[in-house]
Amino acid sequence: MNFDAIEGVVPPEVDVVLLPELAGSSLSRGEYLERLRGLAAKTGATVVGGSHYDLTEAGVVNRGAVVDPQGEVVAEYDKVHPYGVEQQTGVVPGSPSDGFELLGRRAQVLLCADLWYSGSLARLAEPVDVVLVPAFSVTQWGTPLPARTLWEHMSVARAYEFMTYVAVSDWHHEATYHGHPCAGVTGLANPCPTTGVFFTPGATVHDLDFPRLDAFRADRATRNFR
């Protein structure tokens, strides 16, 4: 991942920048955090730094960090469910994280395949307002469309079930991981859209309407649908 290139495309006055899984790839822990701190300082945003492979006593863990504009690490997160070829190449499961708070709202980071396990969110003691998903969505299909469609449906299902926004940052579908092509599933799932469109694909800036989310939750509670 070219962090210098990212600095040039992040628009001004955004609160959070979400990078794809393995944005730090094989960087050491120190190098990875240094690049995140530099990106956060230059953009003025809190950076959810995708992930990198961290060598620990237990083995290689797919791990990421959230860094604020002052350079503080406000959260760390691991991939709890290494997927397919990743597990075959020696990546071990990490530990679940508890998320972090930003601007008075709760955020939870789930690395790629962890979104596919509802227990990743059901275990939390309090609801989250946004789920941030760094992804590298490899697919076995000859075209990215089937996997992309599944990811969109899964994101909407999680958003509606847990009454939260779900943002996914993925690589372009021409990227590959150990020879497996990426599906390119970047986008935002909105559980309470005004237009009836529950998933908006593409890498762009999203303004999250938290008062509308609160009203959606309140309405569901009144109907005993929770």
PDB file of C-alpha atoms in Angstrom:
ATOM      1  CA  MET A   1       0.000   0.000   0.000  1.00  0.00           C
ATOM      2  CA  ASN A   2       1.380   3.410  -0.969  1.00  0.00           C
ATOM      3  CA  PHE A   3       0.569   5.603   2.024  1.00  0.00           C
ATOM      4  CA  ASP A   4       1.889   8.646   0.162  1.00  0.00           C
ATOM      5  CA  ALA A   5      -0.731   8.081  -2.547  1.00  0.00           C
ATOM      6  CA  ILE A   6      -3.473   7.808   0.081  1.00  0.00           C
ATOM      7  CA  GLU A   7      -2.534  11.188   1.531  1.00  0.00           C
ATOM      8  CA  GLY A   8      -3.161  12.738  -1.870  1.00  0.00           C
ATOM      9  CA  VAL A   9      -6.695  11.372  -2.307  1.00  0.00           C
ATOM     10  CA  VAL A  10      -8.193  11.828   1.169  1.00  0.00           C
ATOM     11  CA  PRO A  11     -10.590  14.807   0.984  1.00  0.00           C
ATOM     12  CA  PRO A  12     -10.387  17.542   3.615  1.00  0.00           C
ATOM     13  CA  GLU A  13     -12.499  17.670   6.767  1.00  0.00           C
ATOM     14  CA  VAL A  14     -13.287  13.985   7.155  1.00  0.00           C
ATOM     15  CA  ASP A  15     -13.468  12.414  10.598  1.00  0.00           C
ATOM     16  CA  VAL A  16     -12.430   8.850   9.750  1.00  0.00           C
ATOM     17  CA  VAL A  17     -10.330   7.242   7.020  1.00  0.00           C
ATOM     18  CA  LEU A  18     -10.875   3.488   6.585  1.00  0.00           C
ATOM     19  CA  LEU A  19      -8.065   1.568   4.848  1.00  0.00           C
ATOM     20  CA  PRO A  20      -8.395  -1.931   3.347  1.00  0.00           C
ATOM     21  CA  GLU A  21      -7.106  -5.093   4.991  1.00  0.00           C
ATOM     22  CA  LEU A  22      -3.319  -5.582   4.729  1.00  0.00           C
ATOM     23  CA  ALA A  23      -2.736  -1.951   3.850  1.00  0.00           C
ATOM     24  CA  GLY A  24       0.447  -2.368   5.884  1.00  0.00           C
ATOM     25  CA  SER A  25       1.175  -5.800   4.394  1.00  0.00           C
ATOM     26  CA  SER A  26       4.554  -7.018   5.687  1.00  0.00           C
ATOM     27  CA  LEU A  27       5.604  -3.811   7.466  1.00  0.00           C
ATOM     28  CA  SER A  28       6.950  -4.347  10.968  1.00  0.00           C
ATOM     29  CA  ARG A  29       4.755  -3.178  13.829  1.00  0.00           C
ATOM     30  CA  GLY A  30       6.845  -0.058  14.310  1.00  0.00           C
ATOM     31  CA  GLU A  31       6.891   0.840  10.613  1.00  0.00           C
ATOM     32  CA  TYR A  32       3.175   0.223  10.313  1.00  0.00           C
ATOM     33  CA  LEU A  33       2.282   2.492  13.235  1.00  0.00           C
ATOM     34  CA  GLU A  34       4.667   5.169  11.973  1.00  0.00           C
ATOM     35  CA  ARG A  35       2.909   5.265   8.608  1.00  0.00           C
ATOM     36  CA  LEU A  36      -0.510   5.428  10.268  1.00  0.00           C
ATOM     37  CA  ARG A  37       0.599   8.291  12.499  1.00  0.00           C
ATOM     38  CA  GLY A  38       1.932  10.155   9.473  1.00  0.00           C
ATOM     39  CA  LEU A  39      -1.307   9.678   7.543  1.00  0.00           C
ATOM     40  CA  ALA A  40      -3.442  10.737  10.516  1.00  0.00           C
ATOM     41  CA  ALA A  41      -1.351  13.860  11.093  1.00  0.00           C
ATOM     42  CA  LYS A  42      -1.420  14.938   7.446  1.00  0.00           C
ATOM     43  CA  THR A  43      -5.136  14.318   6.916  1.00  0.00           C
ATOM     44  CA  GLY A  44      -6.345  15.449  10.341  1.00  0.00           C
ATOM     45  CA  ALA A  45      -8.524  12.339  10.491  1.00  0.00           C
ATOM     46  CA  THR A  46      -8.675   9.293  12.707  1.00  0.00           C
ATOM     47  CA  VAL A  47      -7.229   6.461  10.612  1.00  0.00           C
ATOM     48  CA  VAL A  48      -8.500   2.888  10.809  1.00  0.00           C
ATOM     49  CA  GLY A  49      -5.351   1.389   9.395  1.00  0.00           C
ATOM     50  CA  GLY A  50      -6.463  -1.736   7.596  1.00  0.00           C
ATOM     51  CA  SER A  51      -4.020  -4.306   8.957  1.00  0.00           C
ATOM     52  CA  HIS A  52      -0.594  -5.890   8.666  1.00  0.00           C
ATOM     53  CA  TYR A  53       0.964  -9.204   9.618  1.00  0.00           C
ATOM     54  CA  ASP A  54       2.358  -8.920  13.135  1.00  0.00           C
ATOM     55  CA  LEU A  55       4.775 -11.574  14.367  1.00  0.00           C
ATOM     56  CA  THR A  56       3.854 -12.514  17.944  1.00  0.00           C
ATOM     57  CA  GLU A  57       4.824 -15.293  20.347  1.00  0.00           C
ATOM     58  CA  ALA A  58       1.674 -17.153  19.293  1.00  0.00           C
ATOM     59  CA  GLY A  59       2.491 -16.800  15.598  1.00  0.00           C
ATOM     60  CA  VAL A  60       1.609 -14.385  12.811  1.00  0.00           C
ATOM     61  CA  VAL A  61      -1.531 -12.359  13.586  1.00  0.00           C
ATOM     62  CA  ASN A  62      -3.464 -10.243  11.097  1.00  0.00           C
ATOM     63  CA  ARG A  63      -3.639  -7.078  13.216  1.00  0.00           C
ATOM     64  CA  GLY A  64      -4.541  -3.429  12.820  1.00  0.00           C
ATOM     65  CA  ALA A  65      -4.691  -0.187  14.764  1.00  0.00           C
ATOM     66  CA  VAL A  66      -6.758   2.987  14.964  1.00  0.00           C
ATOM     67  CA  VAL A  67      -4.693   6.168  15.251  1.00  0.00           C
ATOM     68  CA  ASP A  68      -6.034   9.670  15.965  1.00  0.00           C
ATOM     69  CA  PRO A  69      -4.642  12.919  14.488  1.00  0.00           C
ATOM     70  CA  GLN A  70      -2.438  13.404  17.566  1.00  0.00           C
ATOM     71  CA  GLY A  71      -0.731  10.077  16.879  1.00  0.00           C
ATOM     72  CA  GLU A  72      -2.341   8.184  19.750  1.00  0.00           C
ATOM     73  CA  VAL A  73      -3.320   4.553  19.205  1.00  0.00           C
ATOM     74  CA  VAL A  74      -6.951   4.587  20.372  1.00  0.00           C
ATOM     75  CA  ALA A  75      -7.711   0.946  19.536  1.00  0.00           C
ATOM     76  CA  GLU A  76      -6.164  -2.252  18.262  1.00  0.00           C
ATOM     77  CA  TYR A  77      -7.946  -5.140  16.599  1.00  0.00           C
ATOM     78  CA  ASP A  78      -7.093  -8.641  15.352  1.00  0.00           C
ATOM     79  CA  LYS A  79      -8.598 -10.946  12.782  1.00  0.00           C
ATOM     80  CA  VAL A  80     -10.326 -13.631  14.824  1.00  0.00           C
ATOM     81  CA  HIS A  81     -11.208 -15.879  11.873  1.00  0.00           C
ATOM     82  CA  PRO A  82      -8.321 -16.177   9.387  1.00  0.00           C
ATOM     83  CA  TYR A  83      -9.788 -17.221   6.063  1.00  0.00           C
ATOM     84  CA  GLY A  84      -8.822 -20.041   3.705  1.00  0.00           C
ATOM     85  CA  VAL A  85      -5.393 -19.560   2.164  1.00  0.00           C
ATOM     86  CA  GLU A  86      -4.456 -17.132   4.934  1.00  0.00           C
ATOM     87  CA  GLN A  87      -4.862 -19.835   7.553  1.00  0.00           C
ATOM     88  CA  GLN A  88      -3.045 -22.311   5.324  1.00  0.00           C
ATOM     89  CA  THR A  89      -0.027 -19.982   5.197  1.00  0.00           C
ATOM     90  CA  GLY A  90       0.295 -19.894   8.986  1.00  0.00           C
ATOM     91  CA  VAL A  91      -1.806 -16.930  10.165  1.00  0.00           C
ATOM     92  CA  VAL A  92      -3.259 -17.677  13.618  1.00  0.00           C
ATOM     93  CA  PRO A  93      -6.505 -16.370  15.138  1.00  0.00           C
ATOM     94  CA  GLY A  94      -6.216 -13.145  17.102  1.00  0.00           C
ATOM     95  CA  SER A  95      -8.253 -11.835  20.029  1.00  0.00           C
ATOM     96  CA  PRO A  96     -11.612 -10.013  19.786  1.00  0.00           C
ATOM     97  CA  SER A  97     -11.482  -6.265  20.380  1.00  0.00           C
ATOM     98  CA  ASP A  98     -13.948  -3.979  22.141  1.00  0.00           C
ATOM     99  CA  GLY A  99     -13.963  -1.108  19.643  1.00  0.00           C
ATOM    100  CA  PHE A 100     -13.492   2.555  20.378  1.00  0.00           C
ATOM    101  CA  GLU A 101     -15.382   5.814  20.831  1.00  0.00           C
ATOM    102  CA  LEU A 102     -15.263   8.677  18.369  1.00  0.00           C
ATOM    103  CA  LEU A 103     -17.227  11.924  18.622  1.00  0.00           C
ATOM    104  CA  GLY A 104     -19.545  10.385  21.185  1.00  0.00           C
ATOM    105  CA  ARG A 105     -20.340   7.318  19.074  1.00  0.00           C
ATOM    106  CA  ARG A 106     -19.229   3.689  19.370  1.00  0.00           C
ATOM    107  CA  ALA A 107     -17.278   2.104  16.528  1.00  0.00           C
ATOM    108  CA  GLN A 108     -16.250  -1.514  16.082  1.00  0.00           C
ATOM    109  CA  VAL A 109     -13.624  -2.789  13.648  1.00  0.00           C
ATOM    110  CA  LEU A 110     -14.087  -6.262  12.152  1.00  0.00           C
ATOM    111  CA  LEU A 111     -11.362  -7.530   9.856  1.00  0.00           C
ATOM    112  CA  CYS A 112     -12.807  -8.942   6.634  1.00  0.00           C
ATOM    113  CA  ALA A 113     -14.233 -12.443   7.289  1.00  0.00           C
ATOM    114  CA  ASP A 114     -15.024 -11.557  10.920  1.00  0.00           C
ATOM    115  CA  LEU A 115     -18.087  -9.682   9.605  1.00  0.00           C
ATOM    116  CA  TRP A 116     -19.520 -13.026   8.510  1.00  0.00           C
ATOM    117  CA  TYR A 117     -19.818 -14.170  12.142  1.00  0.00           C
ATOM    118  CA  SER A 118     -22.772 -12.514  13.879  1.00  0.00           C
ATOM    119  CA  GLY A 119     -21.193 -13.386  17.227  1.00  0.00           C
ATOM    120  CA  SER A 120     -18.553 -10.737  16.512  1.00  0.00           C
ATOM    121  CA  LEU A 121     -21.225  -8.130  17.259  1.00  0.00           C
ATOM    122  CA  ALA A 122     -23.636 -10.092  19.451  1.00  0.00           C
ATOM    123  CA  ARG A 123     -20.955 -10.541  22.129  1.00  0.00           C
ATOM    124  CA  LEU A 124     -20.575  -6.792  22.705  1.00  0.00           C
ATOM    125  CA  ALA A 125     -21.969  -5.336  25.925  1.00  0.00           C
ATOM    126  CA  GLU A 126     -23.345  -2.230  24.198  1.00  0.00           C
ATOM    127  CA  PRO A 127     -24.570  -1.494  20.677  1.00  0.00           C
ATOM    128  CA  VAL A 128     -22.249   0.081  18.138  1.00  0.00           C
ATOM    129  CA  ASP A 129     -23.127   2.960  15.835  1.00  0.00           C
ATOM    130  CA  VAL A 130     -20.801   2.015  12.991  1.00  0.00           C
ATOM    131  CA  VAL A 131     -18.958  -1.173  12.039  1.00  0.00           C
ATOM    132  CA  LEU A 132     -15.753  -0.540  10.100  1.00  0.00           C
ATOM    133  CA  VAL A 133     -14.576  -3.430   7.929  1.00  0.00           C
ATOM    134  CA  PRO A 134     -11.108  -3.449   6.343  1.00  0.00           C
ATOM    135  CA  ALA A 135     -11.333  -6.203   3.724  1.00  0.00           C
ATOM    136  CA  PHE A 136      -9.397  -8.168   1.132  1.00  0.00           C
ATOM    137  CA  SER A 137     -12.318 -10.129  -0.289  1.00  0.00           C
ATOM    138  CA  VAL A 138     -10.777 -12.991  -2.270  1.00  0.00           C
ATOM    139  CA  THR A 139     -13.111 -14.986  -4.486  1.00  0.00           C
ATOM    140  CA  GLN A 140     -13.014 -18.354  -6.255  1.00  0.00           C
ATOM    141  CA  TRP A 141     -15.461 -17.232  -8.945  1.00  0.00           C
ATOM    142  CA  GLY A 142     -14.245 -16.257 -12.396  1.00  0.00           C
ATOM    143  CA  THR A 143     -15.964 -12.883 -12.000  1.00  0.00           C
ATOM    144  CA  PRO A 144     -16.150 -10.651  -8.910  1.00  0.00           C
ATOM    145  CA  LEU A 145     -19.940 -10.229  -9.140  1.00  0.00           C
ATOM    146  CA  PRO A 146     -21.138 -13.275  -7.093  1.00  0.00           C
ATOM    147  CA  ALA A 147     -18.813 -12.596  -4.138  1.00  0.00           C
ATOM    148  CA  ARG A 148     -19.515  -8.878  -4.335  1.00  0.00           C
ATOM    149  CA  THR A 149     -23.249  -9.539  -4.217  1.00  0.00           C
ATOM    150  CA  LEU A 150     -22.864 -11.836  -1.206  1.00  0.00           C
ATOM    151  CA  TRP A 151     -20.801  -9.210   0.603  1.00  0.00           C
ATOM    152  CA  GLU A 152     -23.398  -6.523  -0.085  1.00  0.00           C
ATOM    153  CA  HIS A 153     -26.200  -8.737   1.246  1.00  0.00           C
ATOM    154  CA  MET A 154     -24.167  -9.697   4.313  1.00  0.00           C
ATOM    155  CA  SER A 155     -23.327  -6.058   5.054  1.00  0.00           C
ATOM    156  CA  VAL A 156     -26.987  -5.050   4.831  1.00  0.00           C
ATOM    157  CA  ALA A 157     -28.040  -8.000   6.996  1.00  0.00           C
ATOM    158  CA  ARG A 158     -25.554  -7.046   9.721  1.00  0.00           C
ATOM    159  CA  ALA A 159     -26.553  -3.372   9.460  1.00  0.00           C
ATOM    160  CA  TYR A 160     -30.252  -4.129   9.855  1.00  0.00           C
ATOM    161  CA  GLU A 161     -29.902  -6.857  12.478  1.00  0.00           C
ATOM    162  CA  PHE A 162     -27.649  -4.785  14.729  1.00  0.00           C
ATOM    163  CA  MET A 163     -29.094  -1.370  13.789  1.00  0.00           C
ATOM    164  CA  THR A 164     -25.767   0.102  12.769  1.00  0.00           C
ATOM    165  CA  TYR A 165     -23.941   1.462   9.744  1.00  0.00           C
ATOM    166  CA  VAL A 166     -21.501  -0.964   8.111  1.00  0.00           C
ATOM    167  CA  ALA A 167     -18.640   0.507   6.068  1.00  0.00           C
ATOM    168  CA  VAL A 168     -16.388  -1.782   4.012  1.00  0.00           C
ATOM    169  CA  SER A 169     -13.018  -0.775   2.541  1.00  0.00           C
ATOM    170  CA  ASP A 170     -11.687  -3.285   0.024  1.00  0.00           C
ATOM    171  CA  TRP A 171      -9.080  -3.504  -2.719  1.00  0.00           C
ATOM    172  CA  HIS A 172      -9.895  -3.100  -6.415  1.00  0.00           C
ATOM    173  CA  HIS A 173     -11.050  -6.360  -7.988  1.00  0.00           C
ATOM    174  CA  GLU A 174      -7.831  -6.621 -10.041  1.00  0.00           C
ATOM    175  CA  ALA A 175      -5.760  -7.069  -6.857  1.00  0.00           C
ATOM    176  CA  THR A 176      -4.800 -10.627  -5.896  1.00  0.00           C
ATOM    177  CA  TYR A 177      -3.838 -12.431  -2.698  1.00  0.00           C
ATOM    178  CA  HIS A 178      -1.754 -15.605  -3.190  1.00  0.00           C
ATOM    179  CA  GLY A 179      -3.171 -15.794  -6.705  1.00  0.00           C
ATOM    180  CA  HIS A 180      -6.797 -15.335  -5.631  1.00  0.00           C
ATOM    181  CA  PRO A 181      -8.559 -12.293  -7.159  1.00  0.00           C
ATOM    182  CA  CYS A 182     -10.310  -9.697  -5.025  1.00  0.00           C
ATOM    183  CA  ALA A 183     -14.058  -9.085  -5.353  1.00  0.00           C
ATOM    184  CA  GLY A 184     -13.860  -5.328  -4.729  1.00  0.00           C
ATOM    185  CA  VAL A 185     -16.676  -4.905  -2.205  1.00  0.00           C
ATOM    186  CA  THR A 186     -16.079  -1.354  -0.949  1.00  0.00           C
ATOM    187  CA  GLY A 187     -19.257   0.443   0.116  1.00  0.00           C
ATOM    188  CA  LEU A 188     -21.661   1.432   2.896  1.00  0.00           C
ATOM    189  CA  ALA A 189     -24.661  -0.469   4.255  1.00  0.00           C
ATOM    190  CA  ASN A 190     -27.329   1.814   5.731  1.00  0.00           C
ATOM    191  CA  PRO A 191     -30.068   0.199   7.857  1.00  0.00           C
ATOM    192  CA  CYS A 192     -32.393   3.206   7.548  1.00  0.00           C
ATOM    193  CA  PRO A 193     -31.914   4.888   4.159  1.00  0.00           C
ATOM    194  CA  THR A 194     -34.204   7.647   2.949  1.00  0.00           C
ATOM    195  CA  THR A 195     -34.124   6.328  -0.626  1.00  0.00           C
ATOM    196  CA  GLY A 196     -34.704   2.614  -0.110  1.00  0.00           C
ATOM    197  CA  VAL A 197     -31.151   1.841  -1.256  1.00  0.00           C
ATOM    198  CA  PHE A 198     -29.543  -0.168   1.544  1.00  0.00           C
ATOM    199  CA  PHE A 199     -26.049  -0.503   0.067  1.00  0.00           C
ATOM    200  CA  THR A 200     -24.038   2.169  -1.722  1.00  0.00           C
ATOM    201  CA  PRO A 201     -20.958   0.737  -3.490  1.00  0.00           C
ATOM    202  CA  GLY A 202     -17.691   2.504  -4.153  1.00  0.00           C
ATOM    203  CA  ALA A 203     -14.952   4.395  -2.359  1.00  0.00           C
ATOM    204  CA  THR A 204     -16.368   7.758  -1.408  1.00  0.00           C
ATOM    205  CA  VAL A 205     -17.183  10.039   1.542  1.00  0.00           C
ATOM    206  CA  HIS A 206     -20.294   9.126   3.529  1.00  0.00           C
ATOM    207  CA  ASP A 207     -22.062  11.427   5.971  1.00  0.00           C
ATOM    208  CA  LEU A 208     -23.610   9.197   8.624  1.00  0.00           C
ATOM    209  CA  ASP A 209     -26.965  10.420   9.949  1.00  0.00           C
ATOM    210  CA  PHE A 210     -26.798   9.290  13.572  1.00  0.00           C
ATOM    211  CA  PRO A 211     -29.997  11.086  14.693  1.00  0.00           C
ATOM    212  CA  ARG A 212     -31.842   9.112  12.006  1.00  0.00           C
ATOM    213  CA  LEU A 213     -30.183   5.923  13.262  1.00  0.00           C
ATOM    214  CA  ASP A 214     -31.342   6.725  16.808  1.00  0.00           C
ATOM    215  CA  ALA A 215     -34.896   7.281  15.547  1.00  0.00           C
ATOM    216  CA  PHE A 216     -34.753   3.980  13.654  1.00  0.00           C
ATOM    217  CA  ARG A 217     -33.714   2.161  16.814  1.00  0.00           C
ATOM    218  CA  ALA A 218     -36.459   3.839  18.825  1.00  0.00           C
ATOM    219  CA  ASP A 219     -39.074   2.885  16.240  1.00  0.00           C
ATOM    220  CA  ARG A 220     -37.963  -0.740  16.273  1.00  0.00           C
ATOM    221  CA  ALA A 221     -38.126  -0.771  20.068  1.00  0.00           C
ATOM    222  CA  THR A 222     -41.717   0.484  20.073  1.00  0.00           C
ATOM    223  CA  ARG A 223     -42.640  -2.413  17.767  1.00  0.00           C
ATOM    224  CA  ASN A 224     -40.809  -4.931  19.964  1.00  0.00           C
ATOM    225  CA  PHE A 225     -38.526  -5.640  17.020  1.00  0.00           C
ATOM    226  CA  ARG A 226     -35.042  -5.697  18.504  1.00  0.00           C
TER     227      ARG A 226
END
